[in-house]
Amino acid sequence: SYELIQPPSVSVSPGQTASITCSGDELGHKYASWYQQKPGQSPVLVIYQDTKRPSGIPERFSGSNSGNTATLTISGTQAMDEADYYCQAWDSTARVFGTGTKVTVL
Amino acid sequence: EVQLVESGGGLIQPGGSLRLSCAASGLTVSSNYMTWVRQAPGKGLEWLSLIYSDGNTYYADSVRGRFTISRDNSKNILYLQMNSLRAEDTAVYYCAREVNTYASYYFDYWGQGTLVTVSS
């Protein structure tokens, strides 16, 4: 089955840039999406179709996808960005989530 | 405004059955691609099942044959019938709307989740 692998954790200082990777076989040939989930809350879509931001998502969130890796970048990270982040793609008729990354803003 | 509200969770014994509901407002369930996702305590998101607007259904290997997704068009409700429940099915269950365009599939609206605990 298709797997999407993310680093378990990423630490970043306030105002700095956080990059979260998502690796999967030929992921660059698919569209990737990203979700933010804060404790006790439902996931929120922050990036879709590799690079697009839904309405209401700050510009500091951006995405890219090439080769086997999709990347979510948070520029000028704020304390409110501390959360779990999941990538998501598809394989045939199944949908697949990444293993998840906890972003800590130190 | 789109709202998805799950219900039906609770404590159930291993081997038991439970039906989850997802009541939608602001969107028509039958006209959309709808999905169920779960999250075990302290774990990541796991996709479970999908129903297309044409009625076709798809399942993750982990639940195929035990879980059934369906909808009631007149009530605008999505369901997940869960049978032969196991301890490892303990999780918060979310319904979500999938946006499905050519080669692009993502979930833009999510419910608040309902907790299912499988334990004796």
CSV table of C-alpha atoms in Angstrom, one decimal:
chain,number,residue,atom,x,y,z
A,1,SER,CA,0.0,0.0,0.0
A,2,TYR,CA,1.0,3.6,-0.6
A,3,GLU,CA,2.8,5.3,2.3
A,4,LEU,CA,3.6,9.0,3.0
A,5,ILE,CA,6.4,9.5,5.4
A,6,GLN,CA,6.9,12.7,7.5
A,7,PRO,CA,9.4,13.5,10.2
A,8,PRO,CA,7.9,13.0,13.6
A,9,SER,CA,8.8,16.5,14.8
A,10,VAL,CA,10.1,19.9,13.7
A,11,SER,CA,11.2,22.6,16.0
A,12,VAL,CA,11.4,26.3,15.0
A,13,SER,CA,12.0,29.6,16.7
A,14,PRO,CA,9.3,32.3,16.4
A,15,GLY,CA,9.8,34.3,13.2
A,16,GLN,CA,11.9,31.7,11.6
A,17,THR,CA,10.9,29.3,8.8
A,18,ALA,CA,9.7,25.7,9.3
A,19,SER,CA,9.8,23.2,6.6
A,20,ILE,CA,7.9,19.9,6.8
A,21,THR,CA,8.6,17.2,4.3
A,22,CYS,CA,6.3,14.4,3.0
A,23,SER,CA,7.9,11.5,1.1
A,24,GLY,CA,6.1,9.1,-1.1
A,25,ASP,CA,6.8,7.1,-4.3
A,26,GLU,CA,6.4,9.5,-7.2
A,27,LEU,CA,4.5,11.9,-5.0
A,28,GLY,CA,5.4,14.7,-7.4
A,29,HIS,CA,3.1,13.0,-10.0
A,30,LYS,CA,0.1,13.5,-7.7
A,31,TYR,CA,-1.4,16.5,-6.0
A,32,ALA,CA,-0.6,16.8,-2.3
A,33,SER,CA,-2.6,18.5,0.4
A,34,TRP,CA,-1.7,19.6,3.9
A,35,TYR,CA,-3.8,19.8,7.1
A,36,GLN,CA,-3.2,21.5,10.5
A,37,GLN,CA,-4.6,20.0,13.6
A,38,LYS,CA,-4.4,21.6,17.0
A,39,PRO,CA,-5.0,19.6,20.2
A,40,GLY,CA,-8.7,18.6,20.6
A,41,GLN,CA,-9.6,20.1,17.3
A,42,SER,CA,-10.6,18.8,13.9
A,43,PRO,CA,-8.0,19.0,11.0
A,44,VAL,CA,-8.0,22.2,8.9
A,45,LEU,CA,-7.0,22.3,5.3
A,46,VAL,CA,-4.0,24.7,4.8
A,47,ILE,CA,-2.7,23.7,1.4
A,48,TYR,CA,-4.3,21.9,-1.5
A,49,GLN,CA,-3.2,21.1,-5.1
A,50,ASP,CA,0.4,21.3,-3.9
A,51,THR,CA,0.6,25.1,-3.6
A,52,LYS,CA,-2.9,26.6,-3.1
A,53,ARG,CA,-4.1,28.2,0.1
A,54,PRO,CA,-7.8,28.1,1.0
A,55,SER,CA,-9.5,31.3,1.9
A,56,GLY,CA,-8.5,32.5,5.4
A,57,ILE,CA,-5.2,30.7,5.5
A,58,PRO,CA,-2.3,33.1,6.1
A,59,GLU,CA,0.2,33.7,3.3
A,60,ARG,CA,3.0,32.4,5.5
A,61,PHE,CA,1.8,28.9,4.6
A,62,SER,CA,3.1,27.7,1.3
A,63,GLY,CA,3.7,24.3,-0.4
A,64,SER,CA,5.7,22.6,-3.1
A,65,ASN,CA,5.8,19.2,-4.6
A,66,SER,CA,8.5,17.6,-6.8
A,67,GLY,CA,10.0,14.2,-7.3
A,68,ASN,CA,9.2,12.1,-4.3
A,69,THR,CA,8.7,14.9,-1.8
A,70,ALA,CA,6.1,17.5,-1.0
A,71,THR,CA,7.0,20.3,1.4
A,72,LEU,CA,5.0,22.5,3.6
A,73,THR,CA,6.8,25.7,4.5
A,74,ILE,CA,5.7,28.1,7.3
A,75,SER,CA,7.5,31.4,6.9
A,76,GLY,CA,7.7,33.8,9.9
A,77,THR,CA,6.3,31.1,12.2
A,78,GLN,CA,4.1,32.2,15.0
A,79,ALA,CA,3.3,30.6,18.3
A,80,MET,CA,-0.3,29.9,17.0
A,81,ASP,CA,1.3,27.7,14.3
A,82,GLU,CA,2.3,25.1,16.9
A,83,ALA,CA,0.3,22.0,15.8
A,84,ASP,CA,0.4,18.6,14.1
A,85,TYR,CA,0.6,18.7,10.4
A,86,TYR,CA,-0.4,15.9,8.0
A,87,CYS,CA,0.1,15.6,4.3
A,88,GLN,CA,-2.4,13.7,2.1
A,89,ALA,CA,-2.5,12.3,-1.3
A,90,TRP,CA,-4.1,9.3,-3.0
A,91,ASP,CA,-3.4,5.9,-4.4
A,92,SER,CA,-5.9,4.4,-6.9
A,93,THR,CA,-9.3,4.8,-5.1
A,94,ALA,CA,-7.8,5.1,-1.6
A,95,ARG,CA,-6.8,8.3,0.2
A,96,VAL,CA,-3.6,8.4,2.2
A,97,PHE,CA,-2.5,10.5,5.0
A,98,GLY,CA,1.1,11.1,6.0
A,99,THR,CA,2.5,9.9,9.4
A,100,GLY,CA,2.2,13.4,10.8
A,101,THR,CA,4.7,16.0,12.1
A,102,LYS,CA,4.5,17.9,15.4
A,103,VAL,CA,5.7,21.4,14.9
A,104,THR,CA,7.0,23.0,18.1
A,105,VAL,CA,7.6,26.8,18.3
A,106,LEU,CA,10.3,27.3,20.8
B,1,GLU,CA,-22.1,28.0,6.0
B,2,VAL,CA,-21.3,24.4,5.8
B,3,GLN,CA,-21.6,22.3,9.0
B,4,LEU,CA,-21.0,18.6,9.5
B,5,VAL,CA,-22.1,17.2,12.8
B,6,GLU,CA,-21.2,13.6,13.8
B,7,SER,CA,-23.1,11.6,16.3
B,8,GLY,CA,-23.5,8.0,17.4
B,9,GLY,CA,-20.2,7.4,19.1
B,10,GLY,CA,-19.9,5.8,22.5
B,11,LEU,CA,-18.7,2.8,24.5
B,12,ILE,CA,-19.2,-0.6,22.8
B,13,GLN,CA,-18.0,-4.1,23.6
B,14,PRO,CA,-15.6,-5.9,21.2
B,15,GLY,CA,-17.6,-7.7,18.5
B,16,GLY,CA,-20.4,-5.2,18.7
B,17,SER,CA,-21.9,-2.9,16.1
B,18,LEU,CA,-22.4,0.9,16.0
B,19,ARG,CA,-23.7,3.3,13.4
B,20,LEU,CA,-22.3,6.8,13.1
B,21,SER,CA,-24.2,9.6,11.6
B,22,CYS,CA,-22.9,12.8,10.0
B,23,ALA,CA,-25.7,15.4,9.6
B,24,ALA,CA,-24.9,18.0,6.9
B,25,SER,CA,-26.1,21.5,6.5
B,26,GLY,CA,-25.0,24.0,3.9
B,27,LEU,CA,-24.2,21.2,1.4
B,28,THR,CA,-26.0,18.3,-0.1
B,29,VAL,CA,-24.5,15.0,0.8
B,30,SER,CA,-25.8,13.2,-2.3
B,31,SER,CA,-24.2,15.7,-4.6
B,32,ASN,CA,-20.8,15.5,-2.9
B,33,TYR,CA,-18.0,13.1,-2.3
B,34,MET,CA,-18.1,12.3,1.4
B,35,THR,CA,-15.6,10.5,3.5
B,36,TRP,CA,-14.9,9.1,7.0
B,37,VAL,CA,-11.5,9.5,8.7
B,38,ARG,CA,-10.5,8.3,12.1
B,39,GLN,CA,-7.8,9.1,14.7
B,40,ALA,CA,-6.9,6.7,17.4
B,41,PRO,CA,-5.8,8.3,20.7
B,42,GLY,CA,-2.4,9.9,20.3
B,43,LYS,CA,-2.1,8.7,16.7
B,44,GLY,CA,-2.4,10.1,13.2
B,45,LEU,CA,-5.2,10.4,10.8
B,46,GLU,CA,-6.4,7.3,9.0
B,47,TRP,CA,-8.7,7.4,5.9
B,48,LEU,CA,-11.5,4.8,6.1
B,49,SER,CA,-14.1,5.2,3.4
B,50,LEU,CA,-15.5,7.3,0.6
B,51,ILE,CA,-18.8,7.5,-1.1
B,52,TYR,CA,-19.0,9.2,-4.5
B,53,SER,CA,-22.0,11.3,-5.6
B,54,ASP,CA,-22.8,8.4,-8.0
B,55,GLY,CA,-23.1,6.1,-5.1
B,56,ASN,CA,-19.8,4.2,-5.6
B,57,THR,CA,-18.1,3.3,-2.3
B,58,TYR,CA,-14.5,2.6,-1.4
B,59,TYR,CA,-12.8,1.4,1.7
B,60,ALA,CA,-9.4,1.1,3.4
B,61,ASP,CA,-8.1,-2.4,3.7
B,62,SER,CA,-8.3,-2.1,7.5
B,63,VAL,CA,-12.1,-1.8,7.5
B,64,ARG,CA,-13.3,-3.4,4.2
B,65,GLY,CA,-15.9,-6.1,4.9
B,66,ARG,CA,-16.6,-4.7,8.5
B,67,PHE,CA,-17.6,-1.1,7.8
B,68,THR,CA,-20.2,0.2,5.4
B,69,ILE,CA,-20.6,3.8,4.2
B,70,SER,CA,-24.0,5.0,3.1
B,71,ARG,CA,-26.2,8.1,3.0
B,72,ASP,CA,-29.9,9.1,3.4
B,73,ASN,CA,-30.5,11.6,0.7
B,74,SER,CA,-33.9,12.7,2.1
B,75,LYS,CA,-32.3,13.5,5.5
B,76,ASN,CA,-29.0,14.7,4.1
B,77,ILE,CA,-27.1,12.4,6.5
B,78,LEU,CA,-24.0,10.3,5.9
B,79,TYR,CA,-23.6,7.1,7.8
B,80,LEU,CA,-20.9,4.7,8.8
B,81,GLN,CA,-22.1,1.2,9.9
B,82,MET,CA,-19.4,-0.5,11.9
B,83,ASN,CA,-19.6,-4.2,12.7
B,84,SER,CA,-17.3,-6.7,14.4
B,85,LEU,CA,-15.7,-3.9,16.3
B,86,ARG,CA,-12.2,-4.4,17.8
B,87,ALA,CA,-10.2,-2.6,20.4
B,88,GLU,CA,-8.1,-1.1,17.7
B,89,ASP,CA,-11.1,0.6,16.2
B,90,THR,CA,-11.1,2.9,19.3
B,91,ALA,CA,-10.8,6.4,17.8
B,92,VAL,CA,-12.4,9.8,17.1
B,93,TYR,CA,-14.3,9.4,13.8
B,94,TYR,CA,-14.6,12.4,11.5
B,95,CYS,CA,-16.7,12.9,8.5
B,96,ALA,CA,-15.5,15.3,5.8
B,97,ARG,CA,-16.4,16.6,2.4
B,98,GLU,CA,-13.9,15.7,-0.4
B,99,VAL,CA,-13.2,18.0,-3.3
B,100,ASN,CA,-12.6,15.7,-6.2
B,101,THR,CA,-11.1,17.2,-9.4
B,102,TYR,CA,-8.9,15.7,-11.9
B,103,ALA,CA,-6.0,14.0,-10.0
B,104,SER,CA,-6.7,16.3,-7.0
B,105,TYR,CA,-8.5,15.0,-3.9
B,106,TYR,CA,-8.7,16.9,-0.7
B,107,PHE,CA,-10.9,17.5,2.3
B,108,ASP,CA,-12.2,21.0,2.8
B,109,TYR,CA,-14.9,20.6,5.4
B,110,TRP,CA,-14.7,18.5,8.6
B,111,GLY,CA,-17.0,17.7,11.4
B,112,GLN,CA,-16.0,17.9,15.0
B,113,GLY,CA,-15.7,14.2,15.4
B,114,THR,CA,-17.4,11.5,17.6
B,115,LEU,CA,-15.5,9.2,19.9
B,116,VAL,CA,-15.9,5.5,19.7
B,117,THR,CA,-14.4,3.4,22.5
B,118,VAL,CA,-14.3,-0.4,22.0
B,119,SER,CA,-13.8,-2.1,25.4
B,120,SER,CA,-15.2,-4.7,27.6
